[in-house]
Coordinates of C-alpha atoms in Angstrom, one line a residue:
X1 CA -63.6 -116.4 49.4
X2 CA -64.7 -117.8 46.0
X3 CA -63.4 -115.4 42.7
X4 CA -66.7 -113.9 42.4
X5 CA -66.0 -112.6 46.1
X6 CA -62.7 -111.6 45.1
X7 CA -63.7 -110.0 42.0
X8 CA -66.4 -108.3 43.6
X9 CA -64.1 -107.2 46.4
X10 CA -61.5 -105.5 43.6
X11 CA -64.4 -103.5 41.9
X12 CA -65.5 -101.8 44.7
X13 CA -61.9 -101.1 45.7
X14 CA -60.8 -100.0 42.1
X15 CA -64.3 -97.7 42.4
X16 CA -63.1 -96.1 45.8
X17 CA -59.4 -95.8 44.0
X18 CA -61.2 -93.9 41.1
X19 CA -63.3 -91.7 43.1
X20 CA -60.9 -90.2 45.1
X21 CA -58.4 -89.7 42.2
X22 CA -61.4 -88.1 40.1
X23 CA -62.1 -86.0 43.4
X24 CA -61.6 -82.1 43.0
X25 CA -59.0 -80.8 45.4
X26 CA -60.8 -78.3 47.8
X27 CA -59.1 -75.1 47.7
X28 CA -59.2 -72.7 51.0
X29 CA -62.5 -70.8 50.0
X30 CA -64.7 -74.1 50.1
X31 CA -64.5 -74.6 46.2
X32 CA -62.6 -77.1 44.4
X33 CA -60.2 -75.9 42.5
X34 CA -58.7 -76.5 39.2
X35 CA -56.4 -75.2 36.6
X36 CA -56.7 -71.6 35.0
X37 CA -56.5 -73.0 31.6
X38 CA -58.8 -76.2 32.2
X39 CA -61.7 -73.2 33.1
X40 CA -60.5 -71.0 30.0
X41 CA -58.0 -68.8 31.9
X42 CA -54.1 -68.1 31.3
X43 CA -51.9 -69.4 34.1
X44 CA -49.1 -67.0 32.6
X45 CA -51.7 -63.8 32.9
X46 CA -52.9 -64.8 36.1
X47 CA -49.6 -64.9 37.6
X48 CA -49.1 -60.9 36.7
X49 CA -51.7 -60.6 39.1
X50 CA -49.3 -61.9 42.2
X51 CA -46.3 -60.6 40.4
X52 CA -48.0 -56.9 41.0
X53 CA -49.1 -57.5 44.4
X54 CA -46.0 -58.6 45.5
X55 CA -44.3 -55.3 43.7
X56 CA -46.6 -53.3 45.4
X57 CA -45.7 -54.7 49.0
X58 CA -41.8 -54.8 48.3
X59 CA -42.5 -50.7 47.9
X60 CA -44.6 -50.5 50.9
X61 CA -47.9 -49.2 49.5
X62 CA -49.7 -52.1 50.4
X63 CA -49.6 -54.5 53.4
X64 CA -50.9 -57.5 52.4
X65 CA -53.7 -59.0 49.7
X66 CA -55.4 -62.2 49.1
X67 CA -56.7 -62.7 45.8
X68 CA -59.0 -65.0 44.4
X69 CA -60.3 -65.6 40.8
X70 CA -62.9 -68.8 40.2
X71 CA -65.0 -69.4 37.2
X72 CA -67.3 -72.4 36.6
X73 CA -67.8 -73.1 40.1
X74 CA -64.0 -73.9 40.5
X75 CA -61.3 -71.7 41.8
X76 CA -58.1 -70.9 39.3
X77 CA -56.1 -69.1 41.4
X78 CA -55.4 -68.4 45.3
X79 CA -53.1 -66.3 46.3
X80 CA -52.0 -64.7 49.3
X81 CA -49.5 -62.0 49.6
X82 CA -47.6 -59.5 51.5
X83 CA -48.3 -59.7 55.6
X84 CA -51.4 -59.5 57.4
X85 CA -49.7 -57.9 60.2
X86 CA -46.4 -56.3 58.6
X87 CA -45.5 -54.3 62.0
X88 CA -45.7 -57.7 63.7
X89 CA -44.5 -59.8 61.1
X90 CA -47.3 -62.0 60.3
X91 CA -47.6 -63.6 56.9
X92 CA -50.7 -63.2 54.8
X93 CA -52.7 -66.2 54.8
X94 CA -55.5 -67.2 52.4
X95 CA -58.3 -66.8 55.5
X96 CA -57.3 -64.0 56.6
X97 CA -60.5 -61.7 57.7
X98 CA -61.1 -58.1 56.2
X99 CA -62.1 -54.8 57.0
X100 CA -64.9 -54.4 54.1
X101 CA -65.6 -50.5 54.6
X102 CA -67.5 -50.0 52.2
X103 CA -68.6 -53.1 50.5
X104 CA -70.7 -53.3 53.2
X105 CA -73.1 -51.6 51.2
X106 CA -74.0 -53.8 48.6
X107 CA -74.7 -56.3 51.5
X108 CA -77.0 -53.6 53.1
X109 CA -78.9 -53.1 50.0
X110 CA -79.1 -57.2 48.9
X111 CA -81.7 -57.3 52.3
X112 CA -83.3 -54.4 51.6
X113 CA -84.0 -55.8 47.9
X114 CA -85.0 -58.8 49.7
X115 CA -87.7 -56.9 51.8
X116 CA -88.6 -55.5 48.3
X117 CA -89.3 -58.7 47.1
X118 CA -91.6 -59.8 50.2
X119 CA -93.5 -56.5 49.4
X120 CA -92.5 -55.3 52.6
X121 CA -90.8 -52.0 51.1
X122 CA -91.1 -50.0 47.8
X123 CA -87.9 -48.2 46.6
X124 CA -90.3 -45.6 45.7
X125 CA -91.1 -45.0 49.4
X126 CA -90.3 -41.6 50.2
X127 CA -87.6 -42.0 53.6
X128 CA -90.3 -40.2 55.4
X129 CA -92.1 -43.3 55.4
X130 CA -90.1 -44.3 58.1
X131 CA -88.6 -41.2 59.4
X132 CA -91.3 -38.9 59.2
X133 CA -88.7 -35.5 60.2
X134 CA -86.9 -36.3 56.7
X135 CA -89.9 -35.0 55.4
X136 CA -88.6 -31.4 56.5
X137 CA -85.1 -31.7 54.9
X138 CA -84.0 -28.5 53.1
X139 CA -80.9 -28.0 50.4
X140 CA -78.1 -26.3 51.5
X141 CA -77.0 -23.8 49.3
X142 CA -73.6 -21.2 49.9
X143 CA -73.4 -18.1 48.5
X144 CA -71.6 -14.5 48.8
X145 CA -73.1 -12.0 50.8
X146 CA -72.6 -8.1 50.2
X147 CA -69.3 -7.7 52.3
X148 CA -68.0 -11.1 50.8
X149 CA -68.6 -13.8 53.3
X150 CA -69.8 -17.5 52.2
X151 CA -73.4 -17.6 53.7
X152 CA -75.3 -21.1 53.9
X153 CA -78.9 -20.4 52.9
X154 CA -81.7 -23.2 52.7
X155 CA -83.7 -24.0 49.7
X156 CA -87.3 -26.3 49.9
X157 CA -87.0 -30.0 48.3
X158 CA -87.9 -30.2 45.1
X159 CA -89.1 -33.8 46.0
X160 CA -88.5 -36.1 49.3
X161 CA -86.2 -38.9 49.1
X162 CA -86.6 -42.4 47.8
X163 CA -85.2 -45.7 48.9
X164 CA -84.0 -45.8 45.7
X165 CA -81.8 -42.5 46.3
X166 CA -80.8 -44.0 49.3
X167 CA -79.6 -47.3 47.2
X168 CA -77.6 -45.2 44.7
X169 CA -76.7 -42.4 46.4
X170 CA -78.7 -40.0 44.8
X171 CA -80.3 -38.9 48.1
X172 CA -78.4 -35.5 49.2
X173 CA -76.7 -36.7 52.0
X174 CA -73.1 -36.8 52.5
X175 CA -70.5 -37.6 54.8
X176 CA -68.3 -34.5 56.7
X177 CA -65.1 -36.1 55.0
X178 CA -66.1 -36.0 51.8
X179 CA -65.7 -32.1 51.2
X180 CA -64.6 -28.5 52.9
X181 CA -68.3 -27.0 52.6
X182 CA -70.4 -25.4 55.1
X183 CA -73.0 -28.5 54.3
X184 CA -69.7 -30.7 54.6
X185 CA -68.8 -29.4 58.0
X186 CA -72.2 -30.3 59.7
X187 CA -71.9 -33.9 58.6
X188 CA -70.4 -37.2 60.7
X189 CA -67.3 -37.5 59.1
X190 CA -68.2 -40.9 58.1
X191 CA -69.9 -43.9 58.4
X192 CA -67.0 -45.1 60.7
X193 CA -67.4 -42.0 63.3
X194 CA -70.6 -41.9 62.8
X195 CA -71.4 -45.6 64.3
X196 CA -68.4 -45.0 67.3
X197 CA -70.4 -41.8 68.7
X198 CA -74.2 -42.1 67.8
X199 CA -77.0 -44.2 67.8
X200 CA -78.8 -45.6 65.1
X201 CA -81.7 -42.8 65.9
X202 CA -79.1 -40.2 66.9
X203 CA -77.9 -40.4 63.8
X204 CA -81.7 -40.3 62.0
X205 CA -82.7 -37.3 64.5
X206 CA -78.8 -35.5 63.5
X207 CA -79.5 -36.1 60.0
X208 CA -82.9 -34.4 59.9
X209 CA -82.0 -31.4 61.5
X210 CA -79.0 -30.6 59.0
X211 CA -79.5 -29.5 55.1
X212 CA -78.9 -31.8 52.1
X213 CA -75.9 -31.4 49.8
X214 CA -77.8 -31.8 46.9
X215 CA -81.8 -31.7 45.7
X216 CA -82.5 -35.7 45.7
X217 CA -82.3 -37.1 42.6
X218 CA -80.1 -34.8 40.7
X219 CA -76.8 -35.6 41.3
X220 CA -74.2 -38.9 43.0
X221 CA -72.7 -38.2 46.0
X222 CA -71.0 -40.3 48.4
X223 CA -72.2 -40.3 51.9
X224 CA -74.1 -41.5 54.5
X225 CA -77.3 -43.0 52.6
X226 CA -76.9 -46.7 53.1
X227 CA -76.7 -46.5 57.0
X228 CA -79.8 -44.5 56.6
X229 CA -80.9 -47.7 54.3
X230 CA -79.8 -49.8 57.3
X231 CA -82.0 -48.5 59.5
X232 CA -85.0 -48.3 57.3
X233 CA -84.1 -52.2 57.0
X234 CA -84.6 -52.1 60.6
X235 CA -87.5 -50.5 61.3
X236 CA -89.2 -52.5 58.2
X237 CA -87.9 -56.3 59.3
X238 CA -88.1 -55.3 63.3
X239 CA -84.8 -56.8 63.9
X240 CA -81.1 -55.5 63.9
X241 CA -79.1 -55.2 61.1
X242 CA -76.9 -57.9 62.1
X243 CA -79.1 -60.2 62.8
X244 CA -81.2 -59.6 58.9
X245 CA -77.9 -59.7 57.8
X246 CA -77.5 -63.3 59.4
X247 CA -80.7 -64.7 58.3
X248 CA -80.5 -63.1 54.7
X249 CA -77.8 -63.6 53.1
X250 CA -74.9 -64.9 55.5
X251 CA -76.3 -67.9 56.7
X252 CA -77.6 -69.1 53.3
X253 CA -74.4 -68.2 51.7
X254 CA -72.5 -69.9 54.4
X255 CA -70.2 -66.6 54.7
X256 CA -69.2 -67.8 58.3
X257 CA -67.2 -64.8 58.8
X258 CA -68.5 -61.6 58.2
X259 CA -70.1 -59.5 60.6
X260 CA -70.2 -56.0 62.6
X261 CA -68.6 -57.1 65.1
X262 CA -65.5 -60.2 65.0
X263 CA -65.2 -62.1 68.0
X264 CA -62.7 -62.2 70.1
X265 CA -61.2 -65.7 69.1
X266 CA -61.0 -64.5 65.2
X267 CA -58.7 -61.2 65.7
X268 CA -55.7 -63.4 65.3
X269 CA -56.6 -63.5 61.7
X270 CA -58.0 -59.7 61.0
X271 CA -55.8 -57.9 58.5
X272 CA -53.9 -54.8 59.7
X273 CA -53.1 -51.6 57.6
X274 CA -49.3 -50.5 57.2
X275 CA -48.7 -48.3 60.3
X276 CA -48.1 -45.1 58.4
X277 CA -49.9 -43.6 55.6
X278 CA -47.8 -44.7 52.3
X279 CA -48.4 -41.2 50.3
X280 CA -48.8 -38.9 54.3
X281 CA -46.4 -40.7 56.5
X282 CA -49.2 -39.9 59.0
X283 CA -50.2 -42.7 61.3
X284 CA -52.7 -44.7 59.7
X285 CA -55.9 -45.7 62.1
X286 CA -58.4 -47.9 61.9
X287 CA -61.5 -49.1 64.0
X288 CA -61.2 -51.9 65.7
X289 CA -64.1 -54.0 64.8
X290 CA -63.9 -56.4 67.9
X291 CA -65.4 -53.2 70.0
X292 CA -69.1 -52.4 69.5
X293 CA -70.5 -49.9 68.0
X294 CA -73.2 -47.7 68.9
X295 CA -75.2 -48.6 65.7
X296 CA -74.7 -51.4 63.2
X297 CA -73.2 -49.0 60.3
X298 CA -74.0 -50.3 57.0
X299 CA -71.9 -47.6 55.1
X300 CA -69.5 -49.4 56.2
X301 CA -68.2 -51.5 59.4
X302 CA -69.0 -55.0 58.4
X303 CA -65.7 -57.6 58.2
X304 CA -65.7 -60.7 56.3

């Protein structure tokens, strides 16, 4: 070989030598990852972050955690902490799968913002739209009656409600945990419940047959308004929710493990609560989300 072979030959191979020094280290969430203060972050403040984690599992309020803080595309810290499994003694790793309760919600109302956006679905809509008995709702109101007994009485709606109260929970309904009324009591206790002992129309055809909490519109209240979303999602794309879920927003995003319900190969790596209550001492339960559900619940059953 000639020296403009060999000289040819060293380029390339000081190129490759360059590249994969210059190269970002790929961190466990897919990003590359770099220091806190290259991306305007303290490494010192950062650190309190673990430091308080790790108190909080030394005094058994918390399991486990993974944490993860990125900014400009890169991730500055990673951490994982505690156990995923503390009765079975399994460290917490940084892909460790989730029990999302209820930030399944947002999720639930991303696709039916999406179906917004298509036209397909106004948040104006009145729910009746699509579930033509909520049209009947009535207000459940309490009060005393002459000999002193808490009487539930039913008031007309003021208005129907919107998508939009189902979005921000402004719709009346509520969940049977949330409270100690007479309204309370005829509720699913929650989303969770809710999706182990109904159908998705069960729980439509239960929920229009039982008052509201409050007149739509006038006042926040936690509940069961996004799995009502989730099923106007339903009826509006003709699919599941899982499966608008999929196409929407988990495939693009590449979010390769979050779903309804976690197969069977992945349970090794679900997080598991502390076996008793920290502040009760009760036993502490939680679905199992490798079982199905009657309904896909998008209050709040989604892992990820």
């Amino acid at each position: 070989m000639g020296p403009s072979g060999r000289l040819k030959r060293r380029s390339i191979l000081l190129a490759l030598i360059l590249s994969l020094v210059a190269a970002p280290i790929v961190s466990a969430s897919g990003l590359p990852t770099a220091k806190p203060e290259q991306v305007g972050l303290s490494s010192e403040r950062l650190d309190r972050i673990g430091q308080a984690l790790h108190a909080d599992v030394e005094r058994g309020r918390i399991a486990g955690a993974v944490v993860v803080v990125a900014r400009k595309g890169r991730v500055a810290y990673l951490q994982a902490v505690g156990f995923k499994d503390k009765a079975a003694g399994t460290p917490m790793t940084p892909d460790t799968i989730f029990r999302l309760a209820s930030m399944t919600k947002p999720i639930v109302t991303v696709a039916a913002l999406s179906l917004y956006e298509e036209g397909r679905l106004l948040i104006s809509d009145p729910v009746s739209k699509y579930f033509p008995a909520f049209a009947k709702l009535q207000v459940g109101v309490e009060r005393t009656d002459p000999t002193g007994k808490s009487v539930l009485y039913t008031v007309p709606l003021d208005r129907e409600m919107t998508i939009q109260d189902l979005m921000r929970h402004t719709s009346g309904l509520t969940s049977g945990n949330r409270g100690t009324t007479q309204v309370h009591k005829l509720y699913p206790a929650s989303s969770n419940i809710a999706s182990q002992t109904l159908t998705g129309d069960e729980l439509i055809d239960r929920l229009s047959k039982i008052p509201l909490l409050h007149q739509p519109g006038t006042m926040w209240e936690y509940g069961l308004s996004v799995d009502v979303l989730g099923r106007v999602v339903e009826v509006v794309s003709g699919k599941p929710l899982a499966h608008v879920l999929e196409e929407r927003i988990y495939r693009p995003l590449k979010m390769t493990d979050t779903s309804f319900l976690l197969p069977a190969e992945k349970k090794a790596r679900l997080a598991q609560p502390l076996p008793t209550h920290p502040d009760t001492g009760k036993e502490y339960k939680v679905p199992d989300p490798t079982v199905p559900r009657k309904f896909d619940c998008g209050g709040g059953c989604a892992v990820s």
